[in-house]
C-alpha cells in the first residue's frame, strides 16, 4: 500500500519543523550585560573599583584652564582625554573590561561593533593583554582607523550602513563562533564604571567645579561621570551635549525609554549611535540636569577654536561639549561666571576631516569668503585688475581664483569671476563687502551668512554672536 | 658725538655678557606663577622611533610659546624708571605677543613695531594683548631700525627677543624644570633660531647634570647658527620663506654666540620636508598642534640624524604652537604626500560617456579614496577625443601607491605620476655626508 507520507500530527510530535535559515531567531542580539528588560544601575563603588584596576597603566589626563576665559565669560577648563595612545577616553573602558574577563574568556577572544574609537582602544589593549579582538565597523572611508586596528592585531570586518547593522552582524558572528564575548562599547557596565574615573580625576584636580559638560553618544560616558560627580558633590550640575542629527539619548529622555532612531551624517561621527544604551539610560536619567542639542556648524567652530587657541587636535565628538558655547543665539546663559569643565573625549581625526572642518568654521565665522562677479563688456581685463587691486588694498589673502565663461547669458562676452579669499574677521569681511557693493553692481557673496544682510532685516543674521 | 641708532647696550658685540647658572636660577624663581610650568610627557611615537622621547610642551604657555619666560624675567628686572617709560620691540611673532601680554600684566607701556605688510591676524593678536602696534618698514631690519630709534627718542628699553641677557636667563629655566621632571635624561634636542633657548638650556642643564648631551637643530633654510659656528664669527644669512618661521633669524645673537662655545655637543641641520612630516605625525599621534620651529627636533629624529640616541631618554623642546591654520593644512598635505599617502597624477582617458566612470571604478576597486578628479581637455597635443584627468587620491602608504601605479600602467597608456621619483624616507645613515649633502658638513664633525 503506498503511503501518503506522514500525517501532520506525527510530524508535530517528532518536532520535525526546524528553524529555517532565512528567518533567524528574532533575538540574536542577546547580550546578558545589556538587557533592556533588566537594566543595571552602576554605582559609585563600581567606579572606584574600576579606577583602582586601571590607574597603574592609565595616567591622569590633564585638566587645563582655557586661554579664552575672558571671551567665554566663565572659568572654563578642558579635560583632555585626547592624550591617550589611541586618542580617546575609551582606553579606560577597554582596559577595565578586558581585565575583568577570566582566563577562558580571554583565550577565546572578544567581539564588538564600533564606530572607530572603541574598536581601536579594544584592539590596543587586546594586543597588550593577549586577547584576540574582532571588530565590526560600518562602511566608512576611514581607512586610517582600520589600518591602525589591524596594526594592533585586531580582525576587522566592515559591514552595515550604521552602528545598528554592525551590531547585528557582530551578534550573528558571535552566534556562529560560540565562545566569543561581546562587549558593548557604550553600555556595558564595566565601560560605564571605567568612564566614571574621569569624574574622580576632575574633582580631585578642580574641587570647585560647578558644571561638567559631557558629549553624549550612546550614553556610557555621561552615565559614569554623572554617577561619580553627583555622589561626591551633589550640587554639581551635569549637562549632556548631543548633536542634533544623532540625538538618540535626547529622544530616549523624552520618551522615557531608549528606542531605535535614524542617525544622519554628522561632524561628530563617533556619536552616531542609533539607540541609546539601556544601562546608561537607566543610570543617568535622574542624574542629568539638562540635555542640549547642538548644530554641526557650532561643532566645526569648536574644532577650529581648540586647534587655534588651545593647540589641541580634536575630533567632532570631542569638540561637541565646547560647541554649546558657539551657539547663536546663546543657549546656556546661566553658566556665565561659573567654573565649567568640558570633557574633550577624543582626538582621532584624519587630515581631510580636520581641514574640511577648519575651512567650514572659517567660512561660518566670516574669515573665508567666496565672491562671484559677473563681468561683461569690453574691458574685462581692466575690471579684473581693479577687483584684484581692491583685494590687495584691503589685505585679503586670495586662496582661489577662477574665470568661467557664461554659457546661457544674453550678452556674448560675459564671464563669471569667482574668488575665494581669506579675511581677518567678520568685520573685515563686511568692510570688503561694503567696498564691493559701492564699486560693482553685478556680484554676490556666495555664502549664506552675508546675503541676509543685503536682503531683509527680518532675517536674523545667523553669524552675529 | 652721534649716537649710533643700532647700538643696543645689552647686545654689544664689543662687550658680550656671560650668563651664569645663578642668573638662570634667579630667573626661574622670579617667573614662578606667571609662566606655566609645562609638562614633560612621554611621546606615543617613542616605540616607532626607537628611543624614549619626551616632549617639553611649551605651546601650553598663554601666548603659545616659550618666549614668555625670557620676557617676563626681563620685564621684572627693569628699574622703576625704566618700567615707567616702557619697552619696545620689533617682532611679528612669538616675541611680540609674549612682550605684549606680560607688559600689560605688569602695567608697563609697550610698543611693537612690525613691517608694513604683516598679516592682519598677527597685528590683531598684539593689539588684543594690550600693546600699541606701529607699522613701519619694508622688512624686519627696517622695522627694527625704526624701533630702536623710537626707543632712543622715548627712552624706552629695546628688548631683543633672542639676545638680551635677562631673556637668555629666563629661557634657561626650562632646563631646570627638565632636570626636575626627568632626572635621568640623556639628551636634550633644542630648536635654534637666534640661540637663546640653546644657550639658556645648555648652561642650566650642563650645570645640573654635566653628562647630558645638548644638540641644536636647525633647518636647511635657517642654518645661521651652523654657518656662524663654522666660520667662527656671526655671519648674515639671507632667509627666504620657511616653514619654521620662528627660526628665521638672519644673524645670531652676540651674547648667545659668545656663551655657546663648549655647551653644544653637535649642531644638526634637517630638511624642511621632514619638518612638514613631523608636524603631521605630531598631529596624528600626539594630537598637538605645533609650529614648524617647534617640530624641528622631532623632524631630526624622524630623519634618522640621531642614530647614537637609540634607546636613550631624549627630551625634545616643542617651542611653540602658533601656526596659521592655512599653513597647518598645507603642512599636513605635504606630510601626507611625503609619506606616500597622497598621490597626484594625470591619466588620459577617452572623452566619451563612461571614460571617466571606468577610471573611477578602477581606482575605487584598488581601495583608494578619490579626493579630487578634474578632467582637462587637451590644448595643443593629443587627439581631440581624449581628456586628461587630474586625480588627487589618498592611499594607505607607499606599498598601496605602488599597487595603484601598477594598475594604472596596466590599463592606460598615457599617465604621469608627479614626484614619485625619489623616496625621501630612506635616510642616509652611516655616511659622512650630512642630509644637506654639503661636502664637508659641520654637523657631521665633532
GROMACS .gro file of N, CA, C and O in nm, chain A residues 329-397:
model
  276
  329UNK      N    1   2.155   8.196   1.865
  329UNK     CA    2   2.184   8.280   1.981
  329UNK      C    3   2.234   8.198   2.099
  329UNK      O    4   2.226   8.076   2.098
  330UNK      N    5   2.278   8.265   2.202
  330UNK     CA    6   2.343   8.197   2.315
  330UNK      C    7   2.243   8.106   2.384
  330UNK      O    8   2.131   8.145   2.413
  331UNK      N    9   2.284   7.981   2.410
  331UNK     CA   10   2.189   7.886   2.464
  331UNK      C   11   2.211   7.851   2.610
  331UNK      O   12   2.125   7.793   2.673
  332UNK      N   13   2.327   7.883   2.668
  332UNK     CA   14   2.349   7.848   2.809
  332UNK      C   15   2.388   7.972   2.888
  332UNK      O   16   2.500   7.982   2.939
  333UNK      N   17   2.300   8.070   2.900
  333UNK     CA   18   2.337   8.195   2.968
  333UNK      C   19   2.359   8.177   3.117
  333UNK      O   20   2.429   8.256   3.180
  334UNK      N   21   2.304   8.069   3.174
  334UNK     CA   22   2.316   8.052   3.320
  334UNK      C   23   2.458   8.013   3.361
  334UNK      O   24   2.489   8.009   3.479
  335UNK      N   25   2.546   7.982   3.264
  335UNK     CA   26   2.680   7.938   3.301
  335UNK      C   27   2.778   8.054   3.314
  335UNK      O   28   2.894   8.032   3.345
  336UNK      N   29   2.733   8.177   3.289
  336UNK     CA   30   2.826   8.291   3.297
  336UNK      C   31   2.883   8.301   3.438
  336UNK      O   32   2.809   8.300   3.536
  337UNK      N   33   3.016   8.310   3.445
  337UNK     CA   34   3.080   8.330   3.574
  337UNK      C   35   3.100   8.203   3.655
  337UNK      O   36   3.157   8.206   3.762
  338UNK      N   37   3.054   8.090   3.604
  338UNK     CA   38   3.069   7.966   3.680
  338UNK      C   39   3.200   7.897   3.643
  338UNK      O   40   3.265   7.933   3.547
  339UNK      N   41   3.233   7.793   3.719
  339UNK     CA   42   3.350   7.710   3.688
  339UNK      C   43   3.301   7.589   3.611
  339UNK      O   44   3.231   7.505   3.664
  340UNK      N   45   3.339   7.584   3.482
  340UNK     CA   46   3.283   7.483   3.392
  340UNK      C   47   3.395   7.394   3.339
  340UNK      O   48   3.500   7.445   3.300
  341UNK      N   49   3.372   7.264   3.336
  341UNK     CA   50   3.469   7.171   3.278
  341UNK      C   51   3.406   7.107   3.155
  341UNK      O   52   3.298   7.050   3.163
  342UNK      N   53   3.476   7.117   3.039
  342UNK     CA   54   3.431   7.048   2.917
  342UNK      C   55   3.515   6.923   2.901
  342UNK      O   56   3.638   6.931   2.902
  343UNK      N   57   3.448   6.809   2.881
  343UNK     CA   58   3.523   6.686   2.859
  343UNK      C   59   3.551   6.672   2.710
  343UNK      O   60   3.457   6.664   2.629
  344UNK      N   61   3.680   6.675   2.673
  344UNK     CA   62   3.718   6.658   2.533
  344UNK      C   63   3.747   6.510   2.514
  344UNK      O   64   3.856   6.463   2.547
  345UNK      N   65   3.648   6.438   2.461
  345UNK     CA   66   3.653   6.292   2.473
  345UNK      C   67   3.750   6.223   2.378
  345UNK      O   68   3.792   6.112   2.405
  346UNK      N   69   3.784   6.284   2.267
  346UNK     CA   70   3.873   6.211   2.177
  346UNK      C   71   3.931   6.299   2.068
  346UNK      O   72   3.884   6.410   2.045
  347UNK      N   73   4.037   6.249   2.002
  347UNK     CA   74   4.104   6.328   1.901
  347UNK      C   75   4.140   6.252   1.775
  347UNK      O   76   4.231   6.291   1.704
  348UNK      N   77   4.068   6.144   1.744
  348UNK     CA   78   4.104   6.066   1.626
  348UNK      C   79   4.042   6.126   1.502
  348UNK      O   80   3.928   6.099   1.469
  349UNK      N   81   4.119   6.209   1.435
  349UNK     CA   82   4.067   6.267   1.313
  349UNK      C   83   4.174   6.255   1.206
  349UNK      O   84   4.291   6.248   1.238
  350UNK      N   85   4.135   6.252   1.080
  350UNK     CA   86   4.239   6.245   0.978
  350UNK      C   87   4.250   6.379   0.910
  350UNK      O   88   4.171   6.470   0.931
  351UNK      N   89   4.350   6.392   0.824
  351UNK     CA   90   4.386   6.519   0.765
  351UNK      C   91   4.269   6.583   0.693
  351UNK      O   92   4.240   6.700   0.712
  352UNK      N   93   4.196   6.507   0.612
  352UNK     CA   94   4.089   6.568   0.533
  352UNK      C   95   3.975   6.618   0.618
  352UNK      O   96   3.922   6.725   0.597
  353UNK      N   97   3.935   6.538   0.718
  353UNK     CA   98   3.825   6.581   0.805
  353UNK      C   99   3.865   6.708   0.878
  353UNK      O  100   3.788   6.804   0.885
  354UNK      N  101   3.987   6.711   0.932
  354UNK     CA  102   4.031   6.828   1.007
  354UNK      C  103   4.031   6.951   0.917
  354UNK      O  104   3.980   7.057   0.954
  355UNK      N  105   4.087   6.937   0.796
  355UNK     CA  106   4.094   7.053   0.708
  355UNK      C  107   3.956   7.099   0.665
  355UNK      O  108   3.929   7.219   0.658
  356UNK      N  109   3.867   7.004   0.639
  356UNK     CA  110   3.731   7.042   0.598
  356UNK      C  111   3.661   7.119   0.710
  356UNK      O  112   3.596   7.219   0.689
  357UNK      N  113   3.677   7.069   0.833
  357UNK     CA  114   3.613   7.136   0.946
  357UNK      C  115   3.668   7.276   0.966
  357UNK      O  116   3.594   7.370   0.995
  358UNK      N  117   3.801   7.289   0.951
  358UNK     CA  118   3.862   7.421   0.970
  358UNK      C  119   3.811   7.518   0.864
  358UNK      O  120   3.774   7.632   0.893
  359UNK      N  121   3.803   7.469   0.738
  359UNK     CA  122   3.754   7.556   0.631
  359UNK      C  123   3.611   7.597   0.656
  359UNK      O  124   3.573   7.714   0.639
  360UNK      N  125   3.529   7.502   0.697
  360UNK     CA  126   3.388   7.530   0.723
  360UNK      C  127   3.374   7.633   0.834
  360UNK      O  128   3.295   7.727   0.826
  361UNK      N  129   3.451   7.613   0.940
  361UNK     CA  130   3.441   7.705   1.054
  361UNK      C  131   3.484   7.845   1.011
  361UNK      O  132   3.424   7.944   1.052
  362UNK      N  133   3.589   7.854   0.931
  362UNK     CA  134   3.634   7.985   0.888
  362UNK      C  135   3.527   8.051   0.802
  362UNK      O  136   3.504   8.171   0.812
  363UNK      N  137   3.460   7.973   0.717
  363UNK     CA  138   3.355   8.031   0.634
  363UNK      C  139   3.241   8.081   0.721
  363UNK      O  140   3.186   8.189   0.698
  364UNK      N  141   3.205   8.003   0.825
  364UNK     CA  142   3.096   8.044   0.913
  364UNK      C  143   3.132   8.172   0.988
  364UNK      O  144   3.050   8.261   1.005
  365UNK      N  145   3.259   8.181   1.030
  365UNK     CA  146   3.297   8.299   1.108
  365UNK      C  147   3.325   8.419   1.021
  365UNK      O  148   3.360   8.524   1.071
  366UNK      N  149   3.317   8.403   0.892
  366UNK     CA  150   3.340   8.517   0.805
  366UNK      C  151   3.486   8.537   0.769
  366UNK      O  152   3.523   8.640   0.715
  367UNK      N  153   3.570   8.437   0.799
  367UNK     CA  154   3.711   8.453   0.767
  367UNK      C  155   3.745   8.395   0.631
  367UNK      O  156   3.858   8.405   0.585
  368UNK      N  157   3.648   8.333   0.567
  368UNK     CA  158   3.669   8.277   0.434
  368UNK      C  159   3.549   8.322   0.353
  368UNK      O  160   3.436   8.290   0.387
  369UNK      N  161   3.573   8.400   0.249
  369UNK     CA  162   3.458   8.449   0.174
  369UNK      C  163   3.470   8.411   0.028
  369UNK      O  164   3.580   8.401  -0.025
  370UNK      N  165   3.356   8.389  -0.034
  370UNK     CA  166   3.354   8.349  -0.173
  370UNK      C  167   3.272   8.454  -0.248
  370UNK      O  168   3.156   8.477  -0.213
  371UNK      N  169   3.334   8.519  -0.346
  371UNK     CA  170   3.264   8.624  -0.418
  371UNK      C  171   3.256   8.586  -0.563
  371UNK      O  172   3.353   8.534  -0.619
  372UNK      N  173   3.143   8.614  -0.623
  372UNK     CA  174   3.129   8.583  -0.764
  372UNK      C  175   3.087   8.709  -0.838
  372UNK      O  176   2.982   8.766  -0.812
  373UNK      N  177   3.172   8.753  -0.929
  373UNK     CA  178   3.146   8.874  -1.007
  373UNK      C  179   3.103   8.835  -1.146
  373UNK      O  180   3.162   8.746  -1.207
  374UNK      N  181   3.000   8.902  -1.198
  374UNK     CA  182   2.962   8.881  -1.337
  374UNK      C  183   3.013   9.000  -1.415
  374UNK      O  184   2.967   9.112  -1.396
  375UNK      N  185   3.111   8.978  -1.500
  375UNK     CA  186   3.173   9.088  -1.573
  375UNK      C  187   3.134   9.080  -1.719
  375UNK      O  188   3.136   8.974  -1.779
  376UNK      N  189   3.098   9.195  -1.775
  376UNK     CA  190   3.063   9.194  -1.917
  376UNK      C  191   3.116   9.320  -1.980
  376UNK      O  192   3.166   9.410  -1.913
  377UNK      N  193   3.109   9.324  -2.108
  377UNK     CA  194   3.157   9.443  -2.175
  377UNK      C  195   3.295   9.419  -2.234
  377UNK      O  196   3.341   9.307  -2.249
  378UNK      N  197   3.363   9.528  -2.266
  378UNK     CA  198   3.489   9.513  -2.338
  378UNK      C  199   3.608   9.500  -2.246
  378UNK      O  200   3.699   9.427  -2.276
  379UNK      N  201   3.608   9.573  -2.138
  379UNK     CA  202   3.733   9.582  -2.062
  379UNK      C  203   3.738   9.481  -1.949
  379UNK      O  204   3.746   9.516  -1.832
  380UNK      N  205   3.733   9.355  -1.991
  380UNK     CA  206   3.729   9.251  -1.889
  380UNK      C  207   3.857   9.247  -1.809
  380UNK      O  208   3.856   9.230  -1.687
  381UNK      N  209   3.972   9.261  -1.877
  381UNK     CA  210   4.099   9.253  -1.804
  381UNK      C  211   4.111   9.365  -1.703
  381UNK      O  212   4.150   9.344  -1.590
  382UNK      N  213   4.075   9.488  -1.745
  382UNK     CA  214   4.086   9.601  -1.652
  382UNK      C  215   3.996   9.582  -1.532
  382UNK      O  216   4.031   9.615  -1.420
  383UNK      N  217   3.876   9.527  -1.558
  383UNK     CA  218   3.785   9.506  -1.446
  383UNK      C  219   3.843   9.408  -1.347
  383UNK      O  220   3.835   9.427  -1.226
  384UNK      N  221   3.903   9.302  -1.402
  384UNK     CA  222   3.960   9.202  -1.312
  384UNK      C  223   4.075   9.261  -1.231
  384UNK      O  224   4.089   9.236  -1.112
  385UNK      N  225   4.159   9.342  -1.301
  385UNK     CA  226   4.272   9.405  -1.229
  385UNK      C  227   4.219   9.494  -1.118
  385UNK      O  228   4.274   9.499  -1.008
  386UNK      N  229   4.110   9.564  -1.147
  386UNK     CA  230   4.052   9.654  -1.045
  386UNK      C  231   4.009   9.575  -0.922
  386UNK      O  232   4.037   9.612  -0.808
  387UNK      N  233   3.943   9.462  -0.948
  387UNK     CA  234   3.898   9.379  -0.835
  387UNK      C  235   4.018   9.333  -0.754
  387UNK      O  236   4.021   9.343  -0.631
  388UNK      N  237   4.122   9.285  -0.823
  388UNK     CA  238   4.237   9.231  -0.751
  388UNK      C  239   4.309   9.340  -0.673
  388UNK      O  240   4.360   9.315  -0.564
  389UNK      N  241   4.309   9.464  -0.728
  389UNK     CA  242   4.376   9.572  -0.654
  389UNK      C  243   4.300   9.603  -0.525
  389UNK      O  244   4.361   9.628  -0.421
  390UNK      N  245   4.166   9.601  -0.533
  390UNK     CA  246   4.088   9.627  -0.412
  390UNK      C  247   4.118   9.520  -0.308
  390UNK      O  248   4.136   9.547  -0.189
  391UNK      N  249   4.125   9.395  -0.353
  391UNK     CA  250   4.153   9.285  -0.260
  391UNK      C  251   4.288   9.308  -0.194
  391UNK      O  252   4.306   9.290  -0.074
  392UNK      N  253   4.387   9.350  -0.274
  392UNK     CA  254   4.520   9.370  -0.217
  392UNK      C  255   4.519   9.485  -0.116
  392UNK      O  256   4.578   9.476  -0.008
  393UNK      N  257   4.448   9.593  -0.151
  393UNK     CA  258   4.447   9.710  -0.061
  393UNK      C  259   4.381   9.677   0.072
  393UNK      O  260   4.417   9.730   0.176
  394UNK      N  261   4.279   9.591   0.069
  394UNK     CA  262   4.211   9.557   0.194
  394UNK      C  263   4.278   9.442   0.266
  394UNK      O  264   4.223   9.387   0.360
  395UNK      N  265   4.396   9.406   0.224
  395UNK     CA  266   4.477   9.297   0.284
  395UNK      C  267   4.403   9.166   0.298
  395UNK      O  268   4.405   9.105   0.404
  396UNK      N  269   4.337   9.124   0.193
  396UNK     CA  270   4.279   8.989   0.195
  396UNK      C  271   4.376   8.896   0.126
  396UNK      O  272   4.448   8.937   0.036
  397UNK      N  273   4.370   8.772   0.164
  397UNK     CA  274   4.457   8.673   0.105
  397UNK      C  275   4.376   8.590   0.006
  397UNK      O  276   4.277   8.530   0.045
   0.00000   0.00000   0.00000
